[in-house]
Every structure is written in C-alpha cells, then in structure tokens.
Short mmCIF file of C-alpha atoms in Angstrom, two decimals:
data_model
loop_
_atom_site.label_atom_id
_atom_site.label_comp_id
_atom_site.label_asym_id
_atom_site.label_seq_id
_atom_site.Cartn_x
_atom_site.Cartn_y
_atom_site.Cartn_z
CA MET A 1 -10.59 44.20 -7.76
CA ARG A 2 -10.05 40.61 -7.31
CA THR A 3 -10.04 38.40 -10.20
CA GLY A 4 -9.78 34.59 -11.35
CA LYS A 5 -9.64 31.52 -9.01
CA ALA A 6 -7.18 33.36 -6.36
CA ALA A 7 -10.08 35.33 -5.23
CA ILE A 8 -12.28 32.19 -4.02
CA ALA A 9 -9.54 31.78 -1.30
CA LEU A 10 -9.75 35.32 0.04
CA ASP A 11 -13.29 34.89 0.24
CA LEU A 12 -13.47 31.65 2.66
CA PRO A 13 -14.16 32.20 5.74
CA LEU A 14 -11.99 31.12 8.61
CA PRO A 15 -13.78 28.64 10.49
CA PRO A 16 -14.68 27.99 14.29
CA ALA A 17 -11.44 25.89 14.43
CA LEU A 18 -10.09 28.82 15.58
CA ALA A 19 -10.74 27.26 19.28
CA GLN A 20 -8.09 24.65 18.39
CA GLY A 21 -5.03 27.31 17.53
CA LYS A 22 -4.90 29.83 14.67
CA GLN A 23 -2.64 27.67 12.66
CA GLN A 24 -4.69 24.53 12.91
CA GLY A 25 -7.70 26.70 11.80
CA ALA A 26 -6.33 28.14 8.71
CA TYR A 27 -5.07 24.87 7.71
CA ALA A 28 -8.48 22.89 8.42
CA ALA A 29 -10.15 25.84 6.11
CA LEU A 30 -7.66 25.39 3.38
CA ARG A 31 -7.42 21.65 3.43
CA ASP A 32 -11.52 21.19 3.76
CA ALA A 33 -11.84 23.77 0.81
CA ILE A 34 -9.34 21.62 -1.15
CA LEU A 35 -10.97 18.61 -0.52
CA ASP A 36 -14.54 20.03 -1.21
CA LYS A 37 -13.36 21.16 -4.63
CA ARG A 38 -14.28 24.78 -3.55
CA LEU A 39 -10.55 25.39 -4.46
CA PRO A 40 -10.11 23.35 -7.48
CA ALA A 41 -7.14 21.83 -9.09
CA GLY A 42 -4.57 24.27 -10.38
CA THR A 43 -6.06 27.17 -8.22
CA ARG A 44 -3.17 29.43 -7.23
CA LEU A 45 -3.41 30.55 -3.64
CA PRO A 46 -3.05 34.23 -2.59
CA SER A 47 0.29 35.32 -1.29
CA THR A 48 0.57 34.51 2.70
CA ARG A 49 0.76 38.45 2.66
CA THR A 50 -2.48 39.10 1.52
CA LEU A 51 -4.51 36.33 3.33
CA ALA A 52 -2.61 37.20 6.59
CA GLU A 53 -4.36 40.86 5.96
CA ARG A 54 -7.78 38.94 4.99
CA TRP A 55 -7.89 36.57 8.17
CA GLN A 56 -6.42 38.65 10.50
CA LEU A 57 -3.49 36.08 11.00
CA SER A 58 0.11 36.61 11.06
CA ARG A 59 2.12 35.81 8.00
CA GLY A 60 4.51 33.43 10.06
CA THR A 61 1.51 31.32 10.92
CA LEU A 62 0.31 30.84 7.40
CA GLU A 63 3.51 29.97 6.27
CA LEU A 64 3.73 27.48 8.50
CA VAL A 65 -0.10 26.37 7.35
CA PHE A 66 1.41 26.43 3.55
CA GLU A 67 4.40 24.35 4.35
CA ARG A 68 1.99 21.98 6.08
CA LEU A 69 -0.10 21.40 3.13
CA ARG A 70 2.71 21.34 0.78
CA ASP A 71 4.26 18.45 2.74
CA GLU A 72 0.99 16.73 2.91
CA GLY A 73 0.53 16.73 -0.80
CA TYR A 74 -2.43 19.51 -1.16
CA VAL A 75 -0.18 22.20 -2.90
CA SER A 76 2.79 22.78 -4.81
CA ARG A 77 5.18 25.96 -4.12
CA VAL A 78 7.23 27.19 -6.80
CA ALA A 79 9.52 30.07 -6.74
CA GLY A 80 8.20 32.52 -9.23
CA SER A 81 4.87 30.69 -9.69
CA GLY A 82 3.53 30.84 -6.21
CA THR A 83 1.39 28.48 -4.29
CA ARG A 84 -1.05 26.21 -6.43
CA VAL A 85 -3.63 23.55 -5.53
CA CYS A 86 -2.37 20.31 -6.54
CA ALA A 87 -3.93 18.37 -9.48
CA VAL A 88 -4.71 15.39 -7.72
CA VAL A 89 -5.60 15.22 -3.81
CA PRO A 90 -3.79 13.10 -1.77
CA ASP A 91 -6.86 11.57 0.23
CA LEU A 92 -7.72 9.80 -3.17
CA PHE A 93 -4.77 7.53 -3.05
CA ILE A 94 -5.26 5.96 -0.04
CA ALA A 95 -8.58 5.50 0.28
CA ALA A 96 -10.99 3.06 -1.46
CA GLY A 97 -14.01 4.53 -3.60
CA SER A 98 -17.20 5.33 -1.85
CA GLY A 99 -20.95 5.30 -3.00
CA PRO A 100 -23.56 3.10 -3.51
CA PRO A 101 -23.54 -0.50 -1.93
CA LEU A 102 -19.89 -1.91 -2.69
CA ALA A 103 -21.10 -5.35 -4.39
CA LEU A 104 -23.43 -3.11 -6.87
CA ALA A 105 -20.92 -0.24 -7.10
CA LEU A 106 -17.97 -2.70 -8.31
CA ALA A 107 -20.16 -4.60 -10.53
CA GLN A 108 -20.91 -1.41 -12.39
CA GLN A 109 -17.30 -0.19 -12.70
CA PRO A 110 -15.64 -1.06 -16.33
CA LEU A 111 -12.92 -3.89 -16.07
CA SER A 112 -9.28 -2.54 -15.24
CA GLU A 113 -7.32 -1.80 -17.92
CA PRO A 114 -4.73 -4.66 -18.52
CA ALA A 115 -1.82 -4.05 -16.71
CA ALA A 116 0.94 -6.61 -15.79
CA SER A 117 3.28 -4.72 -13.48
CA SER A 118 8.96 -12.75 -1.75
CA LEU A 119 11.71 -13.25 -2.24
CA THR A 120 14.09 -12.15 0.79
CA GLY A 121 16.87 -9.85 -0.07
CA VAL A 122 15.24 -6.78 -0.03
CA GLN A 123 17.27 -3.97 1.67
CA VAL A 124 17.32 -0.07 2.09
CA GLY A 125 19.29 1.70 -0.44
CA VAL A 126 20.40 -1.29 -2.31
CA PRO A 127 19.21 -0.90 -6.13
CA PHE A 128 16.82 -2.38 -7.06
CA VAL A 129 16.03 -4.74 -4.42
CA ALA A 130 14.99 -1.66 -2.46
CA ARG A 131 11.37 -2.36 -2.35
CA LEU A 132 10.49 -1.50 1.15
CA ALA A 133 9.30 1.25 3.15
CA ASP A 134 12.09 3.98 3.54
CA PRO A 135 13.07 4.34 7.22
CA ALA A 136 14.53 7.61 6.48
CA LEU A 137 11.00 8.85 5.70
CA PHE A 138 9.61 7.96 8.95
CA PRO A 139 8.77 10.82 11.58
CA VAL A 140 10.75 9.43 14.73
CA LYS A 141 9.84 12.41 16.93
CA ALA A 142 6.02 11.64 16.06
CA TRP A 143 6.60 8.06 16.83
CA SER A 144 8.47 8.79 20.17
CA GLN A 145 5.94 11.13 21.37
CA ALA A 146 2.91 8.78 20.70
CA LEU A 147 4.78 5.68 22.28
CA GLY A 148 5.43 7.88 25.23
CA LYS A 149 2.16 9.24 25.71
CA ALA A 150 0.55 5.90 25.27
CA LEU A 151 3.08 4.11 27.75
CA ALA A 152 2.52 6.87 30.68
CA SER A 153 -1.27 6.26 30.24
CA ALA A 154 -1.34 2.61 30.39
CA PRO A 155 -2.59 0.37 33.25
CA THR A 156 0.03 -1.56 34.84
CA ALA A 157 -1.81 -4.82 34.21
CA LEU A 158 -1.98 -4.28 30.79
CA LEU A 159 2.15 -4.60 30.38
CA SER A 160 1.66 -7.94 31.67
CA SER A 161 -1.87 -9.67 30.57
CA PRO A 162 -2.49 -8.30 27.18
CA ASP A 163 -5.09 -9.56 25.19
CA PRO A 164 -4.05 -12.39 23.02
CA ALA A 165 -5.92 -10.97 19.79
CA GLY A 166 -4.03 -7.72 20.13
CA LEU A 167 -4.68 -4.43 22.18
CA PRO A 168 -8.40 -3.42 21.75
CA ALA A 169 -7.74 0.19 21.33
CA LEU A 170 -5.07 -0.97 18.23
CA ARG A 171 -7.91 -3.16 16.63
CA GLU A 172 -10.45 -0.49 16.95
CA ARG A 173 -8.27 1.93 15.39
CA ILE A 174 -7.17 -0.49 12.56
CA ALA A 175 -11.00 -1.42 12.12
CA ASN A 176 -11.87 2.49 11.68
CA TYR A 177 -8.90 2.70 9.04
CA LEU A 178 -10.11 -0.31 6.98
CA ARG A 179 -13.81 1.08 7.40
CA SER A 180 -12.24 4.40 6.04
CA TYR A 181 -10.08 3.66 3.46
CA ARG A 182 -10.53 -0.04 2.44
CA GLY A 183 -13.96 -0.17 2.29
CA ILE A 184 -14.34 -3.03 4.65
CA ARG A 185 -17.14 -3.43 7.36
CA CYS A 186 -15.86 -4.62 10.31
CA ASN A 187 -15.35 -4.28 13.85
CA ALA A 188 -12.42 -4.81 16.32
CA GLN A 189 -13.54 -8.22 17.49
CA ASP A 190 -12.82 -9.38 14.10
CA LEU A 191 -9.10 -8.65 13.94
CA ILE A 192 -6.36 -10.38 15.24
CA VAL A 193 -2.92 -8.57 15.66
CA THR A 194 0.24 -10.52 14.30
CA SER A 195 3.84 -9.79 13.55
CA GLY A 196 2.97 -9.09 9.76
CA ILE A 197 1.65 -11.24 6.71
CA ARG A 198 4.09 -14.08 6.83
CA GLN A 199 2.47 -14.62 10.39
CA CYS A 200 -1.03 -14.42 9.00
CA ILE A 201 -0.28 -17.00 6.22
CA ASP A 202 1.65 -19.25 8.43
CA LEU A 203 -1.21 -19.26 11.49
CA VAL A 204 -3.76 -20.08 8.61
CA ALA A 205 -1.78 -22.95 6.98
CA ARG A 206 -1.31 -24.44 10.74
CA SER A 207 -5.43 -23.84 11.65
CA VAL A 208 -6.91 -24.58 8.13
CA ILE A 209 -4.83 -26.92 6.01
CA CYS A 210 -4.79 -30.29 6.55
CA PRO A 211 -2.12 -32.84 5.63
CA GLY A 212 -3.27 -33.69 1.58
CA ASP A 213 -5.42 -30.51 1.25
CA LYS A 214 -4.82 -28.60 -1.79
CA ALA A 215 -4.10 -24.88 -1.52
CA CYS A 216 -4.00 -22.83 -4.74
CA VAL A 217 -1.60 -19.73 -5.19
CA GLU A 218 -0.77 -17.22 -8.03
CA ASP A 219 1.66 -18.64 -10.54
CA PRO A 220 4.31 -16.37 -10.67
CA GLY A 221 3.52 -15.24 -6.79
CA TYR A 222 4.84 -15.07 -3.42
CA ARG A 223 6.92 -17.84 -2.88
CA THR A 224 6.78 -17.79 0.99
CA ALA A 225 3.07 -18.42 0.93
CA ARG A 226 3.63 -21.66 -1.20
CA SER A 227 6.40 -22.66 1.44
CA LEU A 228 4.45 -22.25 4.37
CA PHE A 229 1.27 -24.06 2.79
CA GLU A 230 3.53 -27.25 1.74
CA ARG A 231 5.13 -27.37 5.32
CA ALA A 232 1.62 -27.73 6.57
CA GLY A 233 1.27 -30.55 4.41
CA ALA A 234 -0.58 -28.98 1.27
CA GLN A 235 -1.11 -30.22 -2.06
CA VAL A 236 -0.14 -26.61 -3.81
CA VAL A 237 -1.36 -25.85 -7.00
CA ALA A 238 -0.28 -23.27 -9.23
CA VAL A 239 -2.63 -21.30 -10.89
CA PRO A 240 -1.50 -18.56 -13.70
CA VAL A 241 -2.02 -15.03 -13.75
CA THR A 242 -3.33 -12.80 -16.94
CA ALA A 243 -3.69 -9.39 -16.85
CA GLU A 244 -6.70 -9.54 -15.09
CA GLY A 245 -5.25 -11.34 -12.27
CA ILE A 246 -5.62 -14.85 -11.13
CA ASP A 247 -6.81 -17.20 -13.84
CA ASP A 248 -10.51 -18.11 -12.81
CA GLN A 249 -10.92 -20.37 -15.49
CA LEU A 250 -8.12 -22.56 -14.64
CA LEU A 251 -9.10 -22.05 -10.73
CA GLU A 252 -12.67 -23.42 -11.53
CA ARG A 253 -10.79 -27.14 -12.34
CA HIS A 254 -10.42 -27.10 -8.42
CA LEU A 255 -13.58 -26.78 -6.57
CA ASP A 256 -12.01 -29.28 -3.93
CA ALA A 257 -9.29 -27.01 -2.87
CA ARG A 258 -9.33 -25.79 0.93
CA LEU A 259 -8.11 -22.13 -0.12
CA ALA A 260 -6.83 -19.78 -2.45
CA CYS A 261 -4.15 -17.12 -1.38
CA VAL A 262 -4.21 -14.06 -3.51
CA THR A 263 -2.84 -10.34 -3.84
CA PRO A 264 -5.68 -8.56 -5.66
CA ALA A 265 -4.48 -4.95 -4.99
CA HIS A 266 -1.25 -5.12 -6.87
CA GLN A 267 -0.01 -8.87 -7.96
CA SER A 268 3.25 -10.08 -6.43
CA PRO A 269 5.28 -9.84 -8.39
CA LEU A 270 3.45 -8.65 -11.65
CA GLY A 271 1.74 -5.85 -10.16
CA VAL A 272 -1.58 -6.54 -12.18
CA THR A 273 -4.97 -5.40 -10.39
CA LEU A 274 -7.83 -8.28 -9.95
CA SER A 275 -10.36 -7.09 -12.38
CA VAL A 276 -13.75 -6.49 -10.80
CA SER A 277 -15.45 -9.52 -12.71
CA ARG A 278 -12.69 -11.89 -11.43
CA ARG A 279 -13.17 -10.32 -7.61
CA LEU A 280 -16.79 -11.42 -7.89
CA MET A 281 -15.96 -14.89 -9.68
CA LEU A 282 -13.36 -15.61 -7.25
CA LEU A 283 -16.17 -15.11 -4.09
CA ASP A 284 -18.55 -17.19 -6.04
CA TRP A 285 -15.89 -19.94 -6.65
CA ALA A 286 -15.13 -20.00 -2.73
CA ASN A 287 -18.63 -20.27 -1.86
CA ARG A 288 -19.22 -23.00 -4.36
CA ALA A 289 -16.02 -24.66 -3.36
CA ASP A 290 -16.69 -24.53 0.42
CA ALA A 291 -13.22 -22.77 0.08
CA TRP A 292 -11.18 -19.96 2.19
CA ILE A 293 -9.57 -16.98 0.26
CA VAL A 294 -6.54 -15.34 1.66
CA GLU A 295 -6.25 -11.86 0.90
CA ASP A 296 -2.63 -10.37 0.79
CA ASP A 297 -3.13 -6.89 1.18
CA TYR A 298 0.50 -5.97 1.07
CA ASP A 299 1.13 -2.28 -0.38
CA SER A 300 -2.32 -0.97 -1.25
CA GLU A 301 -1.92 2.16 0.37
CA PHE A 302 0.56 3.43 -2.32
CA ASN A 303 -1.28 4.34 -5.20
CA TYR A 304 -0.17 6.68 -7.64
CA ASN A 305 -2.46 6.80 -10.73
CA ASN A 306 -6.24 6.40 -9.14
CA ALA A 307 -7.75 5.30 -6.02
CA PRO A 308 -7.28 1.77 -5.22
CA LEU A 309 -10.29 -0.28 -5.46
CA PRO A 310 -11.88 -1.40 -2.18
CA ALA A 311 -10.59 -4.85 -1.17
CA LEU A 312 -11.78 -8.05 -2.00
CA LYS A 313 -12.98 -8.58 1.67
CA ALA A 314 -15.37 -5.54 1.10
CA LEU A 315 -17.60 -7.73 -1.52
CA ASP A 316 -17.41 -10.50 0.85
CA GLN A 317 -21.13 -11.38 1.38
CA SER A 318 -20.43 -14.88 2.78
CA ASP A 319 -17.33 -14.44 5.08
CA ARG A 320 -14.83 -16.51 2.91
CA VAL A 321 -12.18 -14.19 3.14
CA ILE A 322 -9.30 -14.05 5.41
CA TYR A 323 -7.68 -10.42 5.27
CA CYS A 324 -3.76 -9.85 5.81
CA GLY A 325 -2.28 -6.58 6.02
CA SER A 326 0.94 -5.36 7.63
CA PHE A 327 2.38 -1.77 8.98
CA ASN A 328 6.01 -3.41 8.18
CA LYS A 329 5.32 -2.30 4.52
CA THR A 330 3.96 1.24 5.36
CA LEU A 331 5.77 2.65 8.08
CA PHE A 332 9.12 0.14 8.79
CA ALA A 333 10.42 -3.02 8.09
CA GLY A 334 11.70 -3.64 11.64
CA LEU A 335 8.12 -2.43 13.59
CA ARG A 336 6.90 -5.84 13.14
CA VAL A 337 3.15 -5.28 13.52
CA GLY A 338 0.46 -6.69 11.04
CA PHE A 339 -3.15 -7.91 11.53
CA MET A 340 -5.81 -10.36 10.00
CA LEU A 341 -9.41 -9.82 9.58
CA VAL A 342 -11.19 -13.17 9.97
CA PRO A 343 -14.36 -15.17 9.60
CA ALA A 344 -15.98 -15.70 12.69
CA SER A 345 -15.98 -19.36 12.21
CA LEU A 346 -11.72 -19.13 12.21
CA ARG A 347 -11.42 -16.81 15.25
CA GLU A 348 -10.89 -19.41 17.83
CA PRO A 349 -8.68 -21.94 16.24
CA LEU A 350 -6.39 -19.08 14.66
CA LEU A 351 -5.87 -17.76 18.24
CA ALA A 352 -5.17 -21.11 19.44
CA THR A 353 -2.74 -21.36 17.08
CA LEU A 354 -1.06 -17.79 17.95
CA GLN A 355 -1.13 -18.68 21.64
CA GLY A 356 0.30 -22.04 21.06
CA THR A 357 3.13 -20.52 18.98
CA GLY A 358 3.76 -17.85 21.35
CA GLY A 359 3.60 -15.46 18.62
CA ALA A 360 2.35 -12.45 19.98
CA VAL A 361 3.33 -9.35 19.35
CA GLY A 362 4.45 -6.81 21.88
CA VAL A 363 2.57 -4.58 23.97
CA THR A 364 5.00 -1.33 23.48
CA GLU A 365 4.41 -1.74 19.60
CA GLN A 366 0.74 -1.78 19.92
CA LEU A 367 0.34 0.85 22.64
CA GLY A 368 2.32 3.37 20.33
CA LEU A 369 0.97 1.94 16.91
CA ALA A 370 -2.48 2.92 18.63
CA GLU A 371 -1.76 6.30 19.79
CA TYR A 372 -0.06 6.99 16.31
CA MET A 373 -3.16 6.18 14.60
CA ALA A 374 -5.46 8.00 16.70
CA ASN A 375 -3.80 11.40 16.47
CA GLY A 376 -3.69 11.06 12.80
CA SER A 377 -0.07 10.78 12.34
CA PHE A 378 -0.36 7.65 10.13
CA VAL A 379 -2.68 9.04 7.47
CA ARG A 380 -0.49 11.88 7.55
CA TYR A 381 2.73 9.81 7.11
CA LEU A 382 0.78 7.90 4.42
CA ARG A 383 0.13 10.89 2.41
CA GLN A 384 3.73 12.26 2.44
CA ALA A 385 5.03 8.77 1.94
CA ARG A 386 3.04 8.14 -1.03
CA GLN A 387 4.23 11.56 -2.86
CA ALA A 388 7.84 10.95 -2.12
CA TYR A 389 7.51 7.55 -3.63
CA GLN A 390 5.80 8.51 -6.96
CA GLN A 391 8.69 11.49 -7.20
CA ARG A 392 11.11 8.59 -6.88
CA ARG A 393 9.38 6.41 -9.49
CA ASP A 394 8.92 9.00 -12.23
CA LEU A 395 12.60 9.97 -11.87
CA LEU A 396 13.79 6.29 -12.51
CA LEU A 397 11.37 6.27 -15.36
CA GLU A 398 12.34 9.57 -16.83
CA CYS A 399 16.01 8.47 -16.69
CA LEU A 400 15.55 4.97 -18.18
CA ALA A 401 13.12 6.71 -21.01
CA GLU A 402 15.79 9.18 -21.90
CA GLN A 403 18.92 6.95 -21.60
CA ALA A 404 17.64 3.63 -23.10
CA PRO A 405 14.66 4.78 -25.46
CA GLY A 406 12.63 1.90 -26.77
CA CYS A 407 14.78 -0.88 -25.28
CA PHE A 408 12.27 -1.83 -22.21
CA ALA A 409 8.60 -2.15 -21.33
CA VAL A 410 7.38 -1.14 -17.63
CA THR A 411 4.40 -2.65 -15.93
CA GLY A 412 2.95 -2.72 -12.47
CA GLN A 413 4.04 0.95 -11.79
CA GLN A 414 0.73 2.37 -11.09
CA ALA A 415 1.00 1.30 -7.25
CA GLY A 416 3.36 -0.32 -4.76
CA LEU A 417 6.91 -0.37 -3.96
CA HIS A 418 8.17 -2.17 -7.41
CA PHE A 419 7.54 -2.13 -10.82
CA VAL A 420 8.52 -5.05 -13.53
CA LEU A 421 10.82 -4.24 -16.17
CA TRP A 422 10.74 -6.08 -19.03
CA LEU A 423 13.66 -7.05 -20.97
CA PRO A 424 14.53 -7.04 -24.75
CA GLU A 425 13.06 -10.12 -26.60
CA GLY A 426 15.68 -12.89 -26.23
CA THR A 427 17.62 -11.76 -23.31
CA ASP A 428 18.82 -14.08 -20.75
CA GLU A 429 17.23 -13.01 -17.56
CA GLN A 430 19.92 -14.69 -15.18
CA ASP A 431 22.82 -13.35 -17.55
CA PHE A 432 21.68 -9.92 -17.18
CA CYS A 433 21.34 -9.76 -13.72
CA GLN A 434 24.75 -11.15 -13.32
CA ARG A 435 25.73 -8.41 -15.57
CA ALA A 436 23.82 -5.96 -13.63
CA GLY A 437 25.50 -7.59 -10.22
CA SER A 438 29.08 -6.67 -11.71
CA GLN A 439 27.91 -2.83 -11.85
CA GLY A 440 26.65 -3.08 -8.36
CA LEU A 441 23.07 -3.57 -9.00
CA GLN A 442 21.01 -6.33 -7.40
CA LEU A 443 17.85 -7.43 -9.44
CA GLN A 444 15.70 -10.42 -9.00
CA PRO A 445 14.34 -12.17 -12.33
CA ILE A 446 10.50 -12.80 -12.76
CA GLY A 447 11.45 -16.42 -13.29
CA ASN A 448 12.53 -17.23 -9.84
CA PHE A 449 8.82 -16.31 -8.65
CA CYS A 450 7.39 -18.81 -11.37
CA GLN A 451 6.76 -22.52 -10.79
CA GLN A 452 5.27 -23.51 -14.12
CA VAL A 453 4.47 -20.42 -16.14
CA GLN A 454 7.17 -19.23 -18.63
CA LEU A 455 7.26 -15.56 -18.97
CA PRO A 456 9.43 -13.09 -21.44
CA PRO A 457 12.44 -11.93 -19.83
CA ALA A 458 11.74 -9.60 -16.96
CA VAL A 459 12.97 -8.22 -13.57
CA MET A 460 11.44 -6.49 -10.31
CA ILE A 461 12.59 -3.21 -9.48
CA GLY A 462 12.27 -1.97 -6.14
CA PHE A 463 12.82 1.91 -5.82
CA THR A 464 10.97 3.01 -2.62
CA ALA A 465 13.88 2.89 -0.47
CA LEU A 466 16.46 4.81 -2.57
CA THR A 467 17.44 8.45 -2.65
CA ALA A 468 17.38 10.60 -5.70
CA ALA A 469 20.91 10.44 -6.26
CA GLN A 470 21.21 6.45 -5.89
CA LEU A 471 17.93 6.38 -8.58
CA ARG A 472 19.70 8.66 -10.74
CA PHE A 473 23.13 6.85 -10.79
CA ALA A 474 21.94 3.22 -10.66
CA GLY A 475 19.09 4.38 -13.34
CA ARG A 476 22.27 5.49 -15.69
CA LYS A 477 23.98 2.00 -14.73
CA LEU A 478 20.92 0.30 -15.97
CA ALA A 479 20.06 2.05 -18.95
CA ALA A 480 23.31 1.21 -19.96
CA LEU A 481 23.02 -2.55 -19.60
CA LEU A 482 19.58 -2.11 -21.17
CA ARG A 483 21.14 -0.69 -24.64
CA GLU A 484 23.76 -3.57 -24.64
CA VAL A 485 21.11 -6.12 -24.96
CA SER A 486 18.95 -4.31 -27.39
#
C-alpha cells in the first residue's frame, strides 16, 4: 500500500501532452504538479522504475525527464535519498508577483527590509570582478539552432531593411516577457531595441537633456550614467542612497530636475531594493516635477531569496518612466542587445537620435534572440543560471564565514551578480585592494562609486563568472586578508 507524499505522484494522470511526445508529456505532468503545489516542497518522487510501470513509459524516458527537472531547478537528486521537489520553485525568482492591481498590491505590501548590499574592468574568471553572466553556462547549441532556424526563414528584404526600432518579432517577445515576468503592461510598439543599457542612457541624454538641465543620479551609483549626462551638458546632482534606496526627501529639493536615473531592483553598487513607499514617492515626484525617470533594471532576473517586486515601470500611471533592460547581463556580454520601453512622447525623438548616431543592433542577433525567446530557451536558461549563481554565492559566503568569522559583513547578496563585502572598521579601502592585488585578487572599492557621500570601507564582490574551484581558492585568500586587518 502506498503511503506518504510519494503516492501523490503515482496518482497524477499523464496529460494529453503525449501527443507532443512521451518525454514532453511526462515532463509537463510533473512540472505542472510542482508549480500547482500538488507536489509540495520536499515531496519525494517515486523511483523512475515505479513511475514507468504506473505510466506505461520506459524507464529511460523518465530518467531524461527527471534530469531535465533537476537541471531546471524543480527537483534535487541525491544518491541514497531519491528525487525530491526543491524547497523553492525556480519560476518564483524570475517572475514578479501578481495578484491585485499593481499599484494597490504594492501599496499594501510591507516595506522591504533594510538591506544594503559601473566601472570597467569586469572580467570572466577574475576574482572578484567577475560580476557578469558566465559564458560557460550559455547553451551554444540551442542558440545556434535558434539562429539557424531564424535566418533560414527570414525574408531577404528583412536582412537589408530592418525596422529602426528593432525587429517586430523580437519586440513582441520582449513585451511578452515584460508582461509575464516584470509586471509591466506594454506592447511591442512601446519598445526600442538597443545595444545595451549604456546606449539606452546615452540616447536619453542626447534626446532629453538640454545644456544646463539638472539630472539626478544615485550616490553611490553607476558612474557611466553620470558621465553620459555630463557630456550632454547636464548639471548632475548626486542624491544619497539609504537602506530603502534613493533618498526621496533630498530628491524633493530638486523639483526643477529634468530626470532622475535609478536602479530600483538591485541598486548599483550597494544592492539595496527601492522600497515600495519610495517607489510611489518617486513617481509622485516625477509627476510634480514634470521629470523623467530612467529605470536601469540591469540584473533583476537573478533573485535568490524571494520573487522580485514588479518593476517601477509597472506602477507608472503617467508614462514618466523610461525602462531599460539588457540581455548582455543575462546571456553573455558580447551579445550587445538591450532594449528600452519608452513613453509615447519620447519615441520619435529617441528613434531619430538612434538613427542619426547609426547605433542600430545587427539584424542577425535580433533574429536569433527572437527565436531563442519564442521556443522557451531564454526562460529555461534563466532558471538554470539562477540556480548556478546561487550555488556559487553560497559557496563563497560559506568559505568566508568558516575562515574569517566575525571579520566582515555582507549586504546585497539577495540578488544580482555581486554583493558588497563590508570591511572591518578603520580599514583603508585602497590599501586593502592593493594588498588583495598582490595576492592575485582584483577588488573594486565602494569609494570609487561615491561622489559626495562617505561610506564605511567596503568592496564589491563579483562571483557569477567564477568556477567553484576559483571561488574556493580565491575565497581562502580573501578570508586570510580579512583576518589580517581585523
């Protein structure tokens, strides 16, 4: 007689998806049961042999299904312990919350917990400036297949006369993704394809800023944004960042500003999340100031502790937010494809600037990415990458905790490609980084990202594009340095 949670899986009917193939049908049955909570967290699944007999499938087919579920983060497989449903469903970490109307839902949520968690020089495999997508994780075969299929079916006219705003098929896929995973109500015509967030900000600076206009930026913050606004002739104002994000009370002093540039999901570099109340206050400020908000959503796809809040743009009832995203941060840095979701009144001037500067993205990259998103590969890759990055983060944090207990504090680790390591009180940031450099470690001090604010000593730790062996080896060196300065 069957007992316990394992019996639930045996009683699950195999869905009609068998028409799509036995393997896909079995996969869909188990995945949907996990997502619907019919197989709760911790449930031990029956063995592949037992389930094969129940569903009249081959054991080999179910082995492939179990391996796929494991790779996508739905189940864990441990020798001697069987296959169990993971404690957390991976889809929760790439999809924004849903439910009541967004403004009401966010207003009713409690304030986020205070959690304090660019420069050039980020590199794959270099501790600890490896805060970028790991190209070793990218499924080149799947990408090649998507690219080949897209090119084979593309009209020849499309290869020579693409839409200046970006391929309609790609913009439609991006709009679908934003609606499903970032809580943004949008359409393909609202989007412009760019080479990345840097180009998004540059287009805004060139199209919106007039010499002498005031542009508010976070302090500490993304230095490239500040530089681009200054080049456009703006008077750049540094607004301090607190544990809840950009300081709305100090921003209130600048009702004459033309725009504010913020990183609400995972503030760069501190890693704090802009609280719900400050999101609403920021939108109210923009309405009263007749100003624009540039939302730099550079790494919201990677959340490790809970589902991300919907984007700031999701609350934008007055069309004041220019939302910027990038596939360079999620897939691989050399892709050079990003996008911006623009207010209707800015679409034509931004497109004119894009065409005037000759900055359109290559059509082959757009074709490949549109197909890659259409066949589900993009979301599957996000699940796998999130799981890999979380494991790397945990490995490094465990190493530091074991070998340098009480010598540091960490913030901003709940999401993203980096966290902030706060050094012992009185430590000289620059000296610590020089000493780390002599040990083969490259560190970026938080002070380099500050304009006017002065923060306790800290460094950024990029961990996503490092192997487990690199994390252990470099982690031991970093722990030794922390013990020396404590």
